[in-house]
mmCIF file of C-alpha atoms in Angstrom:
data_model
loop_
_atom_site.group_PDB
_atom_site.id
_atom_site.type_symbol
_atom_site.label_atom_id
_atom_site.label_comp_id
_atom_site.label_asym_id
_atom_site.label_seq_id
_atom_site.Cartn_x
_atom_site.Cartn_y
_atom_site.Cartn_z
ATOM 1 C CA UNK A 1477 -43.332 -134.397 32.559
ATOM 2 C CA UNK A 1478 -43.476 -133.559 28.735
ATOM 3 C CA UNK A 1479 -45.555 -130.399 29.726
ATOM 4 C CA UNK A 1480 -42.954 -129.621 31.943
ATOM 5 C CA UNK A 1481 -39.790 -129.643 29.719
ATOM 6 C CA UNK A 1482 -42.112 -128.068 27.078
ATOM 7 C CA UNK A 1483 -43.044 -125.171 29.458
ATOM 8 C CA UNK A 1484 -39.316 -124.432 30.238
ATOM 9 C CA UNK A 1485 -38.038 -124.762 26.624
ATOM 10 C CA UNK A 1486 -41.002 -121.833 26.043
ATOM 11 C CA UNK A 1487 -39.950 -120.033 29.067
ATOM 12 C CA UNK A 1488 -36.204 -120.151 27.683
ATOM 13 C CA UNK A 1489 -36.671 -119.213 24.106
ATOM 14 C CA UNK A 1490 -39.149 -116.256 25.595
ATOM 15 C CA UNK A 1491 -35.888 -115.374 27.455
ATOM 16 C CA UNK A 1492 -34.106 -115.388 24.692
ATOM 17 C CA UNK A 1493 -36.355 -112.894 22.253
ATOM 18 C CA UNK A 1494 -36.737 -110.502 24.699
ATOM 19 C CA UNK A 1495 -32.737 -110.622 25.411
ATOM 20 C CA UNK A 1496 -32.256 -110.085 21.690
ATOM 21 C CA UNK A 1497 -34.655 -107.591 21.518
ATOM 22 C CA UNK A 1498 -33.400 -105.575 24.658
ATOM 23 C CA UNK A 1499 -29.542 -106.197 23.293
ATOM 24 C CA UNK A 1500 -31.026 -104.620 19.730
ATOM 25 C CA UNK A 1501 -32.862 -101.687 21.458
ATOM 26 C CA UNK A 1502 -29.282 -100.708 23.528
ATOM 27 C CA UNK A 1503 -26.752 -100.744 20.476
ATOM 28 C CA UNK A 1504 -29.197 -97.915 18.877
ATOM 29 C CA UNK A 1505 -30.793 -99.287 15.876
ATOM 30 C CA UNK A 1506 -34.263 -97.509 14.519
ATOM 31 C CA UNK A 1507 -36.926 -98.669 13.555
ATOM 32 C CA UNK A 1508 -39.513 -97.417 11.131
ATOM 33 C CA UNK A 1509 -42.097 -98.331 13.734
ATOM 34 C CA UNK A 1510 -39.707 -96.275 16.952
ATOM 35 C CA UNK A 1511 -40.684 -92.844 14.565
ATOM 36 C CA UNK A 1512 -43.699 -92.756 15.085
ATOM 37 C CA UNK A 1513 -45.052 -89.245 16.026
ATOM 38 C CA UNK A 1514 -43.353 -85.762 16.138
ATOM 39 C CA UNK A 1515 -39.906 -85.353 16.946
ATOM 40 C CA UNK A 1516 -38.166 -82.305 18.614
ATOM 41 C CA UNK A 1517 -34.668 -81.054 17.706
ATOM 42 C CA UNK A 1518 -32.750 -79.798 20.582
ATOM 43 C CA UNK A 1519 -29.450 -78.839 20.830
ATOM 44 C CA UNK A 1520 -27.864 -78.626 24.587
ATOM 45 C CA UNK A 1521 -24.570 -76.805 24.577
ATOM 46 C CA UNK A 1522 -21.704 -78.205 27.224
ATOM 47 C CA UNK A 1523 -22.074 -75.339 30.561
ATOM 48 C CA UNK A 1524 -18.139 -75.193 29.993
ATOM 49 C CA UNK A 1525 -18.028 -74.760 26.385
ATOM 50 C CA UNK A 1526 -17.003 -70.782 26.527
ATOM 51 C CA UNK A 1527 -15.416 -71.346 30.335
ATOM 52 C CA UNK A 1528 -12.270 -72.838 28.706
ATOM 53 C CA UNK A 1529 -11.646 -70.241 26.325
ATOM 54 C CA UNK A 1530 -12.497 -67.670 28.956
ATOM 55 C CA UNK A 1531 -10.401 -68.376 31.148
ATOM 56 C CA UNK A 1532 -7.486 -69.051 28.965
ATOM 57 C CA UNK A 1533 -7.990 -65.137 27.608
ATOM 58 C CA UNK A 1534 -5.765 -62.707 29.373
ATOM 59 C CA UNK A 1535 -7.582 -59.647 28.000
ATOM 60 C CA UNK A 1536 -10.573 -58.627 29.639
ATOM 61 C CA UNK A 1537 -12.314 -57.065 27.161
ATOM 62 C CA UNK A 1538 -12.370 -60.347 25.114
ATOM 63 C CA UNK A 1539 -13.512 -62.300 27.899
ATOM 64 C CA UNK A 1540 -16.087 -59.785 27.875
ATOM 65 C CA UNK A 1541 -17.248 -60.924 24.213
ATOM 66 C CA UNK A 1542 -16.830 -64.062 24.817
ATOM 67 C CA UNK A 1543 -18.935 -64.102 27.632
ATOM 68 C CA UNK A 1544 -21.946 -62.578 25.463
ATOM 69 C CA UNK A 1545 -20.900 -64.159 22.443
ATOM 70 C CA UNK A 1546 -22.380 -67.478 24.957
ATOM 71 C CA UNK A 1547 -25.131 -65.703 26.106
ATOM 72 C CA UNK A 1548 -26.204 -65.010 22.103
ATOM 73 C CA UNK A 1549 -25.635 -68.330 21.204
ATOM 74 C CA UNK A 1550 -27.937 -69.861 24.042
ATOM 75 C CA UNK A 1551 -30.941 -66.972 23.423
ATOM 76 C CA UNK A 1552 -30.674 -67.875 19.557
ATOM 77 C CA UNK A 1553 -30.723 -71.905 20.252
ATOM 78 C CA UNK A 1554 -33.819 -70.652 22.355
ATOM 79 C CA UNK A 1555 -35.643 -69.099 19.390
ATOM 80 C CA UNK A 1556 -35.513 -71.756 17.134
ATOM 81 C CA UNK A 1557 -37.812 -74.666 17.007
ATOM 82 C CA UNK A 1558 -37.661 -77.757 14.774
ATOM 83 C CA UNK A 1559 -39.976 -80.534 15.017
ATOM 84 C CA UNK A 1560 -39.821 -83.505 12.013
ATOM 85 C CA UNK A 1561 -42.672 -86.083 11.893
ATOM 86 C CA UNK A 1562 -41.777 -89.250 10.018
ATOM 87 C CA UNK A 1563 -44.635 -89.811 7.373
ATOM 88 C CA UNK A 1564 -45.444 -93.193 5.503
ATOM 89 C CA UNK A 1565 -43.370 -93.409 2.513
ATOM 90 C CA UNK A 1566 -40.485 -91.963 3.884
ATOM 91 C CA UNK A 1567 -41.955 -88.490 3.843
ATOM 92 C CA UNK A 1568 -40.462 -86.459 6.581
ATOM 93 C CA UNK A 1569 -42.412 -83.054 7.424
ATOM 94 C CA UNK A 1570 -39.895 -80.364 9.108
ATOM 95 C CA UNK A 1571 -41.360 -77.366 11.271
ATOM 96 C CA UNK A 1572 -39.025 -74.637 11.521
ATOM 97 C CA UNK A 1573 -40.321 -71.565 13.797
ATOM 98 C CA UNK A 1574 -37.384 -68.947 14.150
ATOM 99 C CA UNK A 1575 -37.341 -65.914 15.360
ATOM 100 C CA UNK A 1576 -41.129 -65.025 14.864
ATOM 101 C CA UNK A 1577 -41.212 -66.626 11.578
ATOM 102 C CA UNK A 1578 -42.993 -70.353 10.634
ATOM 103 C CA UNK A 1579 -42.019 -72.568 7.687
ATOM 104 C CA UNK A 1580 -42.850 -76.031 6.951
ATOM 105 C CA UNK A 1581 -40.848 -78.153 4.239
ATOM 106 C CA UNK A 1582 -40.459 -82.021 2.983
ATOM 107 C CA UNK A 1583 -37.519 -84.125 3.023
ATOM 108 C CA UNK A 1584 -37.082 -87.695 2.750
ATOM 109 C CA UNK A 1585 -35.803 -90.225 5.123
ATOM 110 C CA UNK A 1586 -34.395 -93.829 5.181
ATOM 111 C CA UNK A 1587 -33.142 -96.619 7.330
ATOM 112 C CA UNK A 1588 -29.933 -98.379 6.447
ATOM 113 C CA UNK A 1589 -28.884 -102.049 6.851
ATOM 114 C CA UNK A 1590 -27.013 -100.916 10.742
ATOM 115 C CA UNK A 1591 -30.712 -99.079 11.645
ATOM 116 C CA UNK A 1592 -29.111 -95.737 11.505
ATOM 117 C CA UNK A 1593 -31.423 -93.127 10.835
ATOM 118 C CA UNK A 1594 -30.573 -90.470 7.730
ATOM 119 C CA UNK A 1595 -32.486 -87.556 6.558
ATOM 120 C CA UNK A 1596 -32.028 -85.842 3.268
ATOM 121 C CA UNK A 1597 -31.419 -82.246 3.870
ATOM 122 C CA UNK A 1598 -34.491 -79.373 2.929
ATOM 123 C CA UNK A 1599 -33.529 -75.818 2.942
ATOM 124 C CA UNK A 1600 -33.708 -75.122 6.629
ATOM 125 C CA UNK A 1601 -32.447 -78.514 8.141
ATOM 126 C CA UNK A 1602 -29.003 -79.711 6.590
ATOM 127 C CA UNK A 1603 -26.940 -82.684 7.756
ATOM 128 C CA UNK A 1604 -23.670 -83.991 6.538
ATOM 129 C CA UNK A 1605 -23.912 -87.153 4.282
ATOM 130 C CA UNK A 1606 -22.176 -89.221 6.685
ATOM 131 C CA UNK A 1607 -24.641 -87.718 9.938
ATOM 132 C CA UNK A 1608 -27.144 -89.824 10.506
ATOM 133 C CA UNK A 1609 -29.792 -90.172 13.845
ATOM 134 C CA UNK A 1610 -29.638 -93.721 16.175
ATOM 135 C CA UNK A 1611 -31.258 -94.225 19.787
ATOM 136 C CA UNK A 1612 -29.602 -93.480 23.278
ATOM 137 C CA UNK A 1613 -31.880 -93.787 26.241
ATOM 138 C CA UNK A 1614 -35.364 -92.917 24.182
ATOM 139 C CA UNK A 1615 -34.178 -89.981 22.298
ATOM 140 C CA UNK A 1616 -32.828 -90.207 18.568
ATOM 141 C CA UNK A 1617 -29.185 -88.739 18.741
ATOM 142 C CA UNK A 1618 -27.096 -87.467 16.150
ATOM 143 C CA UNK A 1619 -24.077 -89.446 15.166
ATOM 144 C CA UNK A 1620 -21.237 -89.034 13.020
ATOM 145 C CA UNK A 1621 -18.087 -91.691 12.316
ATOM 146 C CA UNK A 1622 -19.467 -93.892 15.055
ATOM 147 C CA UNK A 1623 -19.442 -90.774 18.049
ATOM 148 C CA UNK A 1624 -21.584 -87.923 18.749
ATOM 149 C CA UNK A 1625 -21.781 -85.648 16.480
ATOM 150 C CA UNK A 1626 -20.013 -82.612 18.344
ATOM 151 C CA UNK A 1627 -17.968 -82.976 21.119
ATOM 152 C CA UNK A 1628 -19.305 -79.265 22.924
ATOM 153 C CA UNK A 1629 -23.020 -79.952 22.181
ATOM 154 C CA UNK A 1630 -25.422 -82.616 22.347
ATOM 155 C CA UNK A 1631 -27.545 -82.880 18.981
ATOM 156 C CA UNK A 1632 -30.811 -84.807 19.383
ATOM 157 C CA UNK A 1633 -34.497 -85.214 19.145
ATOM 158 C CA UNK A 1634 -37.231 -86.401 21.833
ATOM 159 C CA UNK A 1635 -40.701 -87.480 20.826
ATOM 160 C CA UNK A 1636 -43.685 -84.714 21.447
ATOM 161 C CA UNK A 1637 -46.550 -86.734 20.749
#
């Protein structure tokens, strides 16, 4: 009988940890140990984010630019690649390849007290002082004021390796 009640006190606190852990894993806190590996930056515009202004525009020839100017933007957001790998010591290496061109810098990185992920800027990646990086679904996201950082795009980073 004491086996028993022992086994279902173990089987309850077991509950427990994982709940907490699952709860602590779906508010978006990072860990040092979630960085592990390379990271890739991507950047996925809203399809609608020239349709609005589009279609608001009575002259065609501006809906014209517009049109391209969103075709530009997407081809450039295609040419540029940024990958940052989280290093011991709170090293961050940053891959930039743009346009034909490679570069590889340092930063620094930290983890506050809310497990909100910041990155000090280098001279190809810049982010505000109050931007910082937390989990949603498996990918790091960035964040700003408590809400995604822009409303027309989605900023984040998925693990490579």
């Amino acid at each position: 009988m004491k086996t028993k009640k022992l086994m279902n006190k173990f089987i309850i606190l077991a509950g427990l940890l994982i709940g907490f852990q699952s709860a602590d894993a779906q508010n978006g806190r990072v860990r040092e140990s979630d960085l592990e590996g390379v990271w890739k930056m991507k950047i996925s515009l809203d399809e609608d984010v020239f349709e609005q202004e589009i279609s608001d525009e009575d002259n065609a020839f501006a809906r014209l630019i517009l049109r391209a100017t969103g075709n530009l933007v997407e081809g450039i957001l295609d040419e540029i690649d940024i990958e940052l790998e989280f290093r011991d010591n709170h090293e961050c290496r940053i891959y930039v390849s743009a346009f034909g061109e490679e570069e590889v810098e340092y930063s620094e990185w930290y983890i506050n007290s809310r497990g909100e992920l910041y990155i000090d800027d280098s001279d190809s990646f810049q982010m505000g002082d109050d931007e910082y990086w937390i989990f949603e679904d498996g990918v790091l996201v960035a964040y700003e004021d408590g809400r995604p950082l822009d409303d027309d795009a989605a900023v984040y980073m998925v693990r490579v390796e």
